[in-house]
Amino acid sequence: MDAADAPAWIVLGRSPHGVTAILLDEVAAERARVTLTVDSLAGWVADAESAHAPRWVWNDTPRWYADLLAAGVRVARCHDLRLCHAILRDSALIASAGDLRDAVEWDAAPHAQEHAVPALFELDGAASGRLTLPEGPEDSLAEFARQRAAIAGSRDPGRLRLLTAAESAGALVAAEMRAAGLPWDAAEHDRILVATLGERPLAGGQPALLAAAAARVRDALGDPGASLDSQPKLLRALHRVGVLVESTNRWELAEQRHPVIEPLLEYKKLSRLLSANGWTWLGEWVADGRFRPVYIPGGVVTGRWASSGGGALQLPRQLREAVRADPGWRLVVADVAQLEPRVLAAMSGDTALAAAARGRDLYAGIVESGAVASRQEAKIAILGAMYGATTGESGRLVPRLRRAYPRAMGLVDEAARTGEDGGTVSTWLGRTSPSPSSDWSALQSRATEAEASGADETRARRRARDRGRFTRNFVVQGTAAEWALAWLADLRTRLAGMPAVDAAHAAPRSGPVFADRPHLAFFLHDEVIVHTPEEHAEAAAQAVEDAATAAGRLLFGGFPLDFRLDVRIAETALKD
């Protein structure tokens, strides 16, 4: 195939005899078809990637890419039909998405999903059904055509093309991080557990330090048989001693004054560590010096990632010392300071809030502006504005922000009003919030009827405010997720372009693609960890910062805002 006929897109689909590859030109017109055996697929993809660097079109990235990575094949770009279908089907930028909504088979759940994925605030919106995702080449080709037509006919094709490209790049990153794994020292993890919980008990027993904390709780309750792991029973025991809480939430308990509170909080912390990341977790999720969680890109309605196994998105601080680079390698650990408030400044065009953030801690900048008196007040006020807190300190401080930063506050206030009225809102690139459920709409309708009771009206107002808080944060959290995807995609490309190290300095446990070069090993909303040969550590750290700057330009053009990073090079991921 000469350069003029080089494919811009290659659609892969399963066929009765193996795999069919459909080669498309720049306008997605078919040029050729190739029939491949499963065994020959990896070699053929490697050759096509090297010769033409096409964008690979497939139904679901984990179904295709995991085997390619295991065979030592990396691809630069893809179009994930399942992920992009979910975005385009619901985007308010698309005037008519009927064809996409009719293709319900593309609403299937992620291939690797094993557990329910949480939705923001657990509000309205149905979870993906357990449908079977189409795998045939004609199915994928037809869905690709529907998606291209929907984008081309949308009100802003450029934004949707950027969003679908970023979402698909995120799918590649997720698969690659699972393949490479996060370097993990199992012996150090065991040491931390023993020091924190006590020696590992026999089956059915409790570690000594956890058992001691439980005994202190029961002593303070005056009930040696109190059940500490059943919330209803624990609440009754707390009520009997005058601790009149409605839940055993840590924040609610911390507001109480009673001898039981300190040991109970300690017990809950230790119990959580044992159940979420104890010895059972260590045996199940860490093997050959690597933790390989299952990431679910787009698993939350805002576009944030979720995880389907391993709890990657709840990695506790006390275990970060077990995250250790291989010998001769280093970790580049980077997180973004106040990502969501910075994104809010950019998407609202609020130059005053951007100035408060430029080159410094955003909360300190708000204090310097005179809007509030302390950094803690600034943090409470910003979080209250983004999450809709209307009482206590937030209720007192948010009006000050409205006066100081009217454009930023106006954007989230308008998003809240839209949600309360039953409308939908969209992120910067066009991901749109779910519509309210039929139950929500029925409740609002019932409250307007002549025979509605006061209780009906109160419930309707409460649910409307809940939805307003959801939409208020959706636009900010979702746009921050888009910025993070752009950051990941750009960083991934920069790392892939760095020179490989020789075999003597390789890290073979990272797999055939990543054993000899810097690579992404972990991502959590606003934080990345890069595993890199020591000789490339400084360059990898610079790549992290350069990618953040590039992501800001890509989404927000020349708006005067920086995305301030805390970047460090270390042997472990433990923060200072």
CSV table of C-alpha atoms in Angstrom, one decimal, residues 15-343:
chain,number,residue,atom,x,y,z
A,15,SER,CA,-15.5,-12.6,12.5
A,16,PRO,CA,-16.2,-16.4,12.5
A,17,HIS,CA,-12.8,-17.1,11.2
A,18,GLY,CA,-10.8,-14.6,13.3
A,19,VAL,CA,-10.6,-10.8,12.9
A,20,THR,CA,-11.6,-8.5,10.0
A,21,ALA,CA,-9.7,-5.2,9.6
A,22,ILE,CA,-11.5,-2.6,7.5
A,23,LEU,CA,-9.1,0.1,6.2
A,24,LEU,CA,-10.7,3.6,5.7
A,25,ASP,CA,-9.3,6.8,4.2
A,26,GLU,CA,-9.4,10.3,5.8
A,27,VAL,CA,-13.1,10.7,5.0
A,28,ALA,CA,-13.8,7.1,6.3
A,29,ALA,CA,-14.4,5.7,2.8
A,30,GLU,CA,-13.6,2.0,2.7
A,31,ARG,CA,-10.3,1.2,0.8
A,32,ALA,CA,-9.7,-2.5,1.7
A,33,ARG,CA,-10.4,-5.4,4.0
A,34,VAL,CA,-8.0,-7.8,5.5
A,35,THR,CA,-8.9,-11.1,7.2
A,36,LEU,CA,-6.6,-12.1,10.0
A,37,THR,CA,-6.3,-15.0,12.4
A,38,VAL,CA,-6.3,-14.3,16.1
A,39,ASP,CA,-2.6,-15.4,16.2
A,40,SER,CA,-1.5,-13.1,13.4
A,41,LEU,CA,-3.4,-10.0,14.7
A,42,ALA,CA,-0.7,-8.5,16.9
A,43,GLY,CA,2.0,-8.7,14.3
A,44,TRP,CA,-0.2,-7.2,11.7
A,45,VAL,CA,-1.3,-4.4,14.0
A,46,ALA,CA,2.4,-3.7,14.8
A,47,ASP,CA,3.3,-3.4,11.1
A,48,ALA,CA,0.3,-1.2,10.3
A,49,GLU,CA,1.0,1.0,13.3
A,50,SER,CA,4.7,1.4,12.3
A,51,ALA,CA,3.9,2.1,8.7
A,52,HIS,CA,0.8,4.3,8.9
A,53,ALA,CA,0.0,5.3,12.5
A,54,PRO,CA,-3.8,5.0,11.9
A,55,ARG,CA,-6.5,5.6,14.5
A,56,TRP,CA,-7.8,2.2,15.5
A,57,VAL,CA,-11.5,1.9,15.7
A,58,TRP,CA,-12.8,-0.9,18.0
A,59,ASN,CA,-15.8,-1.6,20.1
A,60,ASP,CA,-14.1,-1.6,23.5
A,61,THR,CA,-10.5,-0.9,24.3
A,62,PRO,CA,-9.9,-3.5,27.0
A,63,ARG,CA,-11.2,-6.2,24.6
A,64,TRP,CA,-8.5,-5.5,22.1
A,65,TYR,CA,-5.7,-3.6,23.6
A,66,ALA,CA,-4.8,-5.9,26.6
A,67,ASP,CA,-3.8,-8.8,24.3
A,68,LEU,CA,-1.8,-6.4,22.0
A,69,LEU,CA,0.1,-5.0,25.0
A,70,ALA,CA,0.8,-8.5,26.3
A,71,ALA,CA,2.3,-9.2,22.8
A,72,GLY,CA,4.5,-6.1,23.0
A,73,VAL,CA,2.4,-3.9,20.7
A,74,ARG,CA,1.6,-0.3,21.6
A,75,VAL,CA,-0.7,1.9,19.5
A,76,ALA,CA,-0.7,5.7,19.5
A,77,ARG,CA,-4.4,6.4,18.9
A,78,CYS,CA,-7.8,4.8,18.9
A,79,HIS,CA,-11.5,5.6,18.8
A,80,ASP,CA,-13.4,3.7,21.5
A,81,LEU,CA,-16.9,3.2,20.1
A,82,ARG,CA,-18.5,2.2,23.4
A,83,LEU,CA,-17.2,5.2,25.3
A,84,CYS,CA,-17.8,7.7,22.5
A,85,HIS,CA,-21.4,6.3,22.0
A,86,ALA,CA,-22.2,7.1,25.6
A,87,ILE,CA,-21.0,10.7,25.2
A,88,LEU,CA,-22.6,11.4,21.9
A,89,ARG,CA,-25.9,9.7,22.7
A,90,ASP,CA,-26.6,12.3,25.4
A,91,SER,CA,-24.7,15.4,24.4
A,92,ALA,CA,-26.8,18.5,24.2
A,93,LEU,CA,-24.5,19.7,21.4
A,94,ILE,CA,-26.2,17.1,19.1
A,95,ALA,CA,-29.6,18.3,17.9
A,96,SER,CA,-30.8,14.8,16.9
A,97,ALA,CA,-29.2,11.7,18.3
A,98,GLY,CA,-32.0,9.4,17.6
A,99,ASP,CA,-29.9,6.9,15.6
A,100,LEU,CA,-27.5,6.6,18.4
A,101,ARG,CA,-30.2,6.2,21.0
A,102,ASP,CA,-31.8,3.5,18.9
A,103,ALA,CA,-28.6,1.6,18.9
A,104,VAL,CA,-29.1,0.4,22.4
A,105,GLU,CA,-26.8,-2.5,22.0
A,106,TRP,CA,-23.9,0.0,22.3
A,107,ASP,CA,-25.1,0.9,25.8
A,108,ALA,CA,-23.4,-2.3,27.1
A,109,ALA,CA,-21.4,-2.1,30.3
A,110,PRO,CA,-17.6,-2.0,30.2
A,111,HIS,CA,-15.9,-5.2,29.4
A,112,ALA,CA,-13.9,-5.4,32.7
A,113,GLN,CA,-16.6,-4.1,35.0
A,114,GLU,CA,-17.4,-6.5,37.8
A,115,HIS,CA,-19.0,-4.1,40.3
A,116,ALA,CA,-21.5,-1.3,40.2
A,117,VAL,CA,-19.9,2.1,39.4
A,118,PRO,CA,-20.9,5.0,41.6
A,119,ALA,CA,-22.6,8.0,40.1
A,120,LEU,CA,-21.9,11.5,41.3
A,121,PHE,CA,-23.9,12.0,44.6
A,122,GLU,CA,-25.9,8.8,43.7
A,123,LEU,CA,-28.5,10.9,41.9
A,124,ASP,CA,-30.7,10.2,39.0
A,125,GLY,CA,-29.6,8.3,35.9
A,126,ALA,CA,-29.7,4.7,35.1
A,127,ALA,CA,-26.6,2.5,35.1
A,128,SER,CA,-25.6,0.8,31.9
A,129,GLY,CA,-27.4,-2.4,31.3
A,130,ARG,CA,-25.8,-5.8,31.0
A,131,LEU,CA,-26.1,-5.9,27.3
A,132,THR,CA,-23.7,-7.7,25.0
A,133,LEU,CA,-21.5,-5.3,23.1
A,134,PRO,CA,-21.5,-5.9,19.3
A,135,GLU,CA,-18.2,-7.3,18.1
A,136,GLY,CA,-18.7,-7.8,14.3
A,137,PRO,CA,-16.9,-5.6,11.8
A,138,GLU,CA,-20.1,-4.5,10.1
A,139,ASP,CA,-21.6,-3.5,13.5
A,140,SER,CA,-18.5,-1.4,14.4
A,141,LEU,CA,-18.4,0.2,10.9
A,142,ALA,CA,-22.1,1.2,11.2
A,143,GLU,CA,-21.7,2.6,14.7
A,144,PHE,CA,-18.6,4.5,13.6
A,145,ALA,CA,-20.6,6.0,10.7
A,146,ARG,CA,-23.4,7.1,13.1
A,147,GLN,CA,-20.9,8.7,15.4
A,148,ARG,CA,-19.1,10.6,12.7
A,149,ALA,CA,-22.4,11.9,11.3
A,150,ALA,CA,-23.6,13.0,14.8
A,151,ILE,CA,-20.4,14.9,15.4
A,152,ALA,CA,-20.4,16.5,11.9
A,153,GLY,CA,-24.0,17.7,12.4
A,154,SER,CA,-23.5,18.9,15.9
A,155,ARG,CA,-23.4,22.6,17.0
A,156,ASP,CA,-19.7,22.3,17.8
A,157,PRO,CA,-17.9,19.5,16.0
A,158,GLY,CA,-14.5,20.7,17.2
A,159,ARG,CA,-15.3,20.3,20.9
A,160,LEU,CA,-16.9,16.8,20.4
A,161,ARG,CA,-14.0,15.6,18.3
A,162,LEU,CA,-11.6,16.7,21.0
A,163,LEU,CA,-13.7,15.1,23.7
A,164,THR,CA,-14.1,11.8,22.0
A,165,ALA,CA,-10.4,11.7,21.1
A,166,ALA,CA,-9.5,12.5,24.8
A,167,GLU,CA,-11.9,9.9,26.1
A,168,SER,CA,-10.4,7.2,23.7
A,169,ALA,CA,-6.9,8.2,24.7
A,170,GLY,CA,-7.9,7.7,28.3
A,171,ALA,CA,-9.0,4.2,27.5
A,172,LEU,CA,-5.5,3.5,26.1
A,173,VAL,CA,-3.9,4.9,29.2
A,174,ALA,CA,-6.1,2.8,31.5
A,175,ALA,CA,-5.2,-0.4,29.7
A,176,GLU,CA,-1.5,0.5,29.6
A,177,MET,CA,-1.4,1.3,33.4
A,178,ARG,CA,-3.1,-2.1,34.1
A,179,ALA,CA,-0.5,-3.8,31.9
A,180,ALA,CA,2.5,-2.0,33.4
A,181,GLY,CA,1.2,-2.0,36.9
A,182,LEU,CA,2.1,0.2,39.8
A,183,PRO,CA,5.4,-0.9,41.5
A,184,TRP,CA,4.4,-2.4,44.9
A,185,ASP,CA,6.6,-3.7,47.7
A,186,ALA,CA,4.5,-6.5,49.3
A,187,ALA,CA,7.0,-6.9,52.2
A,188,GLU,CA,6.7,-3.2,53.0
A,189,HIS,CA,2.9,-3.4,52.8
A,190,ASP,CA,3.0,-6.3,55.3
A,191,ARG,CA,5.2,-4.4,57.6
A,192,ILE,CA,2.8,-1.4,57.6
A,193,LEU,CA,-0.2,-3.7,58.3
A,194,VAL,CA,1.6,-5.3,61.2
A,195,ALA,CA,2.7,-2.0,62.7
A,196,THR,CA,-0.8,-0.5,62.3
A,197,LEU,CA,-3.0,-3.4,63.0
A,198,GLY,CA,-0.9,-6.0,64.8
A,199,GLU,CA,0.3,-9.4,63.6
A,200,ARG,CA,-1.9,-11.1,61.0
A,201,PRO,CA,-4.5,-13.2,62.9
A,202,LEU,CA,-5.6,-16.7,62.3
A,203,ALA,CA,-8.7,-17.2,60.2
A,204,GLY,CA,-11.7,-15.5,61.8
A,205,GLY,CA,-9.7,-13.5,64.4
A,206,GLN,CA,-8.9,-9.8,64.6
A,207,PRO,CA,-5.4,-8.3,64.7
A,208,ALA,CA,-4.4,-7.3,68.2
A,209,LEU,CA,-4.4,-3.5,67.7
A,210,LEU,CA,-7.8,-3.6,66.0
A,211,ALA,CA,-9.2,-5.8,68.8
A,212,ALA,CA,-7.8,-3.4,71.4
A,213,ALA,CA,-9.5,-0.4,69.7
A,214,ALA,CA,-12.8,-2.4,69.7
A,215,ALA,CA,-12.4,-3.2,73.4
A,216,ARG,CA,-11.9,0.6,74.2
A,217,VAL,CA,-15.1,1.4,72.2
A,218,ARG,CA,-17.1,-1.3,74.1
A,219,ASP,CA,-15.7,0.0,77.4
A,220,ALA,CA,-16.8,3.5,76.6
A,221,LEU,CA,-20.3,2.2,75.6
A,222,GLY,CA,-20.5,0.1,78.7
A,223,ASP,CA,-21.5,-2.8,76.6
A,224,PRO,CA,-19.0,-5.6,76.2
A,225,GLY,CA,-21.1,-7.3,73.5
A,226,ALA,CA,-21.7,-4.2,71.3
A,227,SER,CA,-21.7,-4.9,67.6
A,228,LEU,CA,-19.4,-2.3,66.0
A,229,ASP,CA,-19.8,-3.4,62.4
A,230,SER,CA,-23.6,-3.2,62.1
A,231,GLN,CA,-24.5,0.5,61.7
A,232,PRO,CA,-28.1,0.1,63.1
A,233,LYS,CA,-26.8,-1.8,66.2
A,234,LEU,CA,-24.0,0.7,66.7
A,235,LEU,CA,-26.3,3.7,66.3
A,236,ARG,CA,-28.6,2.2,69.0
A,237,ALA,CA,-25.6,1.7,71.3
A,238,LEU,CA,-24.5,5.3,70.7
A,239,HIS,CA,-27.9,6.6,71.4
A,240,ARG,CA,-28.1,4.8,74.7
A,241,VAL,CA,-25.0,6.7,75.9
A,242,GLY,CA,-26.3,10.0,74.7
A,243,VAL,CA,-24.5,10.3,71.3
A,244,LEU,CA,-27.5,11.3,69.2
A,245,VAL,CA,-26.0,11.0,65.7
A,246,GLU,CA,-28.0,10.0,62.6
A,247,SER,CA,-25.1,8.1,61.1
A,248,THR,CA,-21.7,6.7,61.9
A,249,ASN,CA,-20.1,9.0,59.3
A,250,ARG,CA,-16.7,10.2,60.5
A,251,TRP,CA,-17.5,13.9,60.1
A,252,GLU,CA,-20.7,13.6,62.1
A,253,LEU,CA,-19.0,11.6,64.8
A,254,ALA,CA,-16.1,14.1,65.0
A,255,GLU,CA,-18.5,16.9,66.0
A,256,GLN,CA,-19.6,15.0,69.2
A,257,ARG,CA,-18.0,15.2,72.6
A,258,HIS,CA,-18.0,11.8,74.4
A,259,PRO,CA,-15.3,9.3,75.5
A,260,VAL,CA,-16.5,6.8,72.9
A,261,ILE,CA,-15.7,9.1,69.9
A,262,GLU,CA,-11.9,8.9,69.8
A,263,PRO,CA,-11.6,5.0,70.1
A,264,LEU,CA,-14.5,4.6,67.7
A,265,LEU,CA,-12.9,6.8,65.0
A,266,GLU,CA,-9.7,4.8,65.5
A,267,TYR,CA,-11.5,1.5,65.3
A,268,LYS,CA,-13.3,2.6,62.1
A,269,LYS,CA,-10.0,3.7,60.5
A,270,LEU,CA,-8.2,0.4,61.4
A,271,SER,CA,-11.2,-1.7,60.3
A,272,ARG,CA,-11.4,0.1,57.0
A,273,LEU,CA,-7.7,-0.5,56.4
A,274,LEU,CA,-8.1,-4.2,57.1
A,275,SER,CA,-11.1,-4.7,55.0
A,276,ALA,CA,-10.1,-2.5,52.0
A,277,ASN,CA,-6.3,-3.0,51.9
A,278,GLY,CA,-5.4,-5.7,54.3
A,279,TRP,CA,-3.7,-9.1,53.8
A,280,THR,CA,-6.6,-10.5,51.7
A,281,TRP,CA,-6.3,-7.5,49.3
A,282,LEU,CA,-2.5,-7.9,49.2
A,283,GLY,CA,-2.8,-11.5,48.2
A,284,GLU,CA,-5.5,-10.8,45.6
A,285,TRP,CA,-4.2,-7.6,43.9
A,286,VAL,CA,-0.4,-7.6,44.2
A,287,ALA,CA,1.7,-10.1,42.3
A,288,ASP,CA,5.2,-10.0,41.1
A,289,GLY,CA,5.9,-6.6,42.5
A,290,ARG,CA,2.9,-4.9,40.8
A,291,PHE,CA,-0.5,-3.7,41.7
A,292,ARG,CA,-2.7,-3.9,38.6
A,293,PRO,CA,-6.1,-2.4,39.3
A,294,VAL,CA,-9.0,-2.3,36.8
A,295,TYR,CA,-9.7,1.3,35.8
A,296,ILE,CA,-13.1,2.3,34.2
A,297,PRO,CA,-12.7,5.5,32.1
A,298,GLY,CA,-15.9,7.5,32.1
A,299,GLY,CA,-17.2,5.3,34.9
A,300,VAL,CA,-18.8,8.3,36.7
A,301,VAL,CA,-21.4,10.4,34.9
A,302,THR,CA,-19.2,13.5,35.0
A,303,GLY,CA,-16.5,11.6,33.0
A,304,ARG,CA,-14.3,10.9,36.0
A,305,TRP,CA,-12.8,7.4,36.2
A,306,ALA,CA,-14.0,4.7,38.5
A,307,SER,CA,-12.4,1.4,39.3
A,308,SER,CA,-13.9,-2.1,39.1
A,309,GLY,CA,-11.4,-3.8,41.3
A,310,GLY,CA,-8.6,-3.2,43.6
A,311,GLY,CA,-9.8,0.2,45.0
A,312,ALA,CA,-7.2,2.2,43.0
A,313,LEU,CA,-9.2,5.4,43.5
A,314,GLN,CA,-9.1,5.0,47.3
A,315,LEU,CA,-5.4,4.4,47.9
A,316,PRO,CA,-4.8,5.2,51.6
A,317,ARG,CA,-2.0,7.5,52.6
A,318,GLN,CA,-0.4,5.0,55.0
A,319,LEU,CA,0.2,2.5,52.2
A,320,ARG,CA,1.9,4.9,49.8
A,321,GLU,CA,5.3,3.9,51.2
A,322,ALA,CA,4.6,0.4,49.7
A,323,VAL,CA,4.5,2.1,46.3
A,324,ARG,CA,8.2,1.7,45.5
A,325,ALA,CA,10.2,2.1,42.2
A,326,ASP,CA,12.2,-0.8,40.9
A,327,PRO,CA,16.0,-0.7,41.5
A,328,GLY,CA,17.5,1.9,39.2
A,329,TRP,CA,14.1,3.5,38.6
A,330,ARG,CA,12.3,6.4,40.2
A,331,LEU,CA,8.8,7.6,40.6
A,332,VAL,CA,7.7,11.0,39.4
A,333,VAL,CA,4.7,11.9,41.6
A,334,ALA,CA,2.7,14.9,40.5
A,335,ASP,CA,-0.7,16.4,41.5
A,336,VAL,CA,-2.5,19.6,40.5
A,337,ALA,CA,-3.2,22.2,43.1
A,338,GLN,CA,-6.9,23.1,43.3
A,339,LEU,CA,-7.7,21.7,39.9
A,340,GLU,CA,-11.5,22.2,40.0
A,341,PRO,CA,-11.4,25.9,41.1
A,342,ARG,CA,-8.8,26.6,38.4
A,343,VAL,CA,-11.0,25.0,35.8
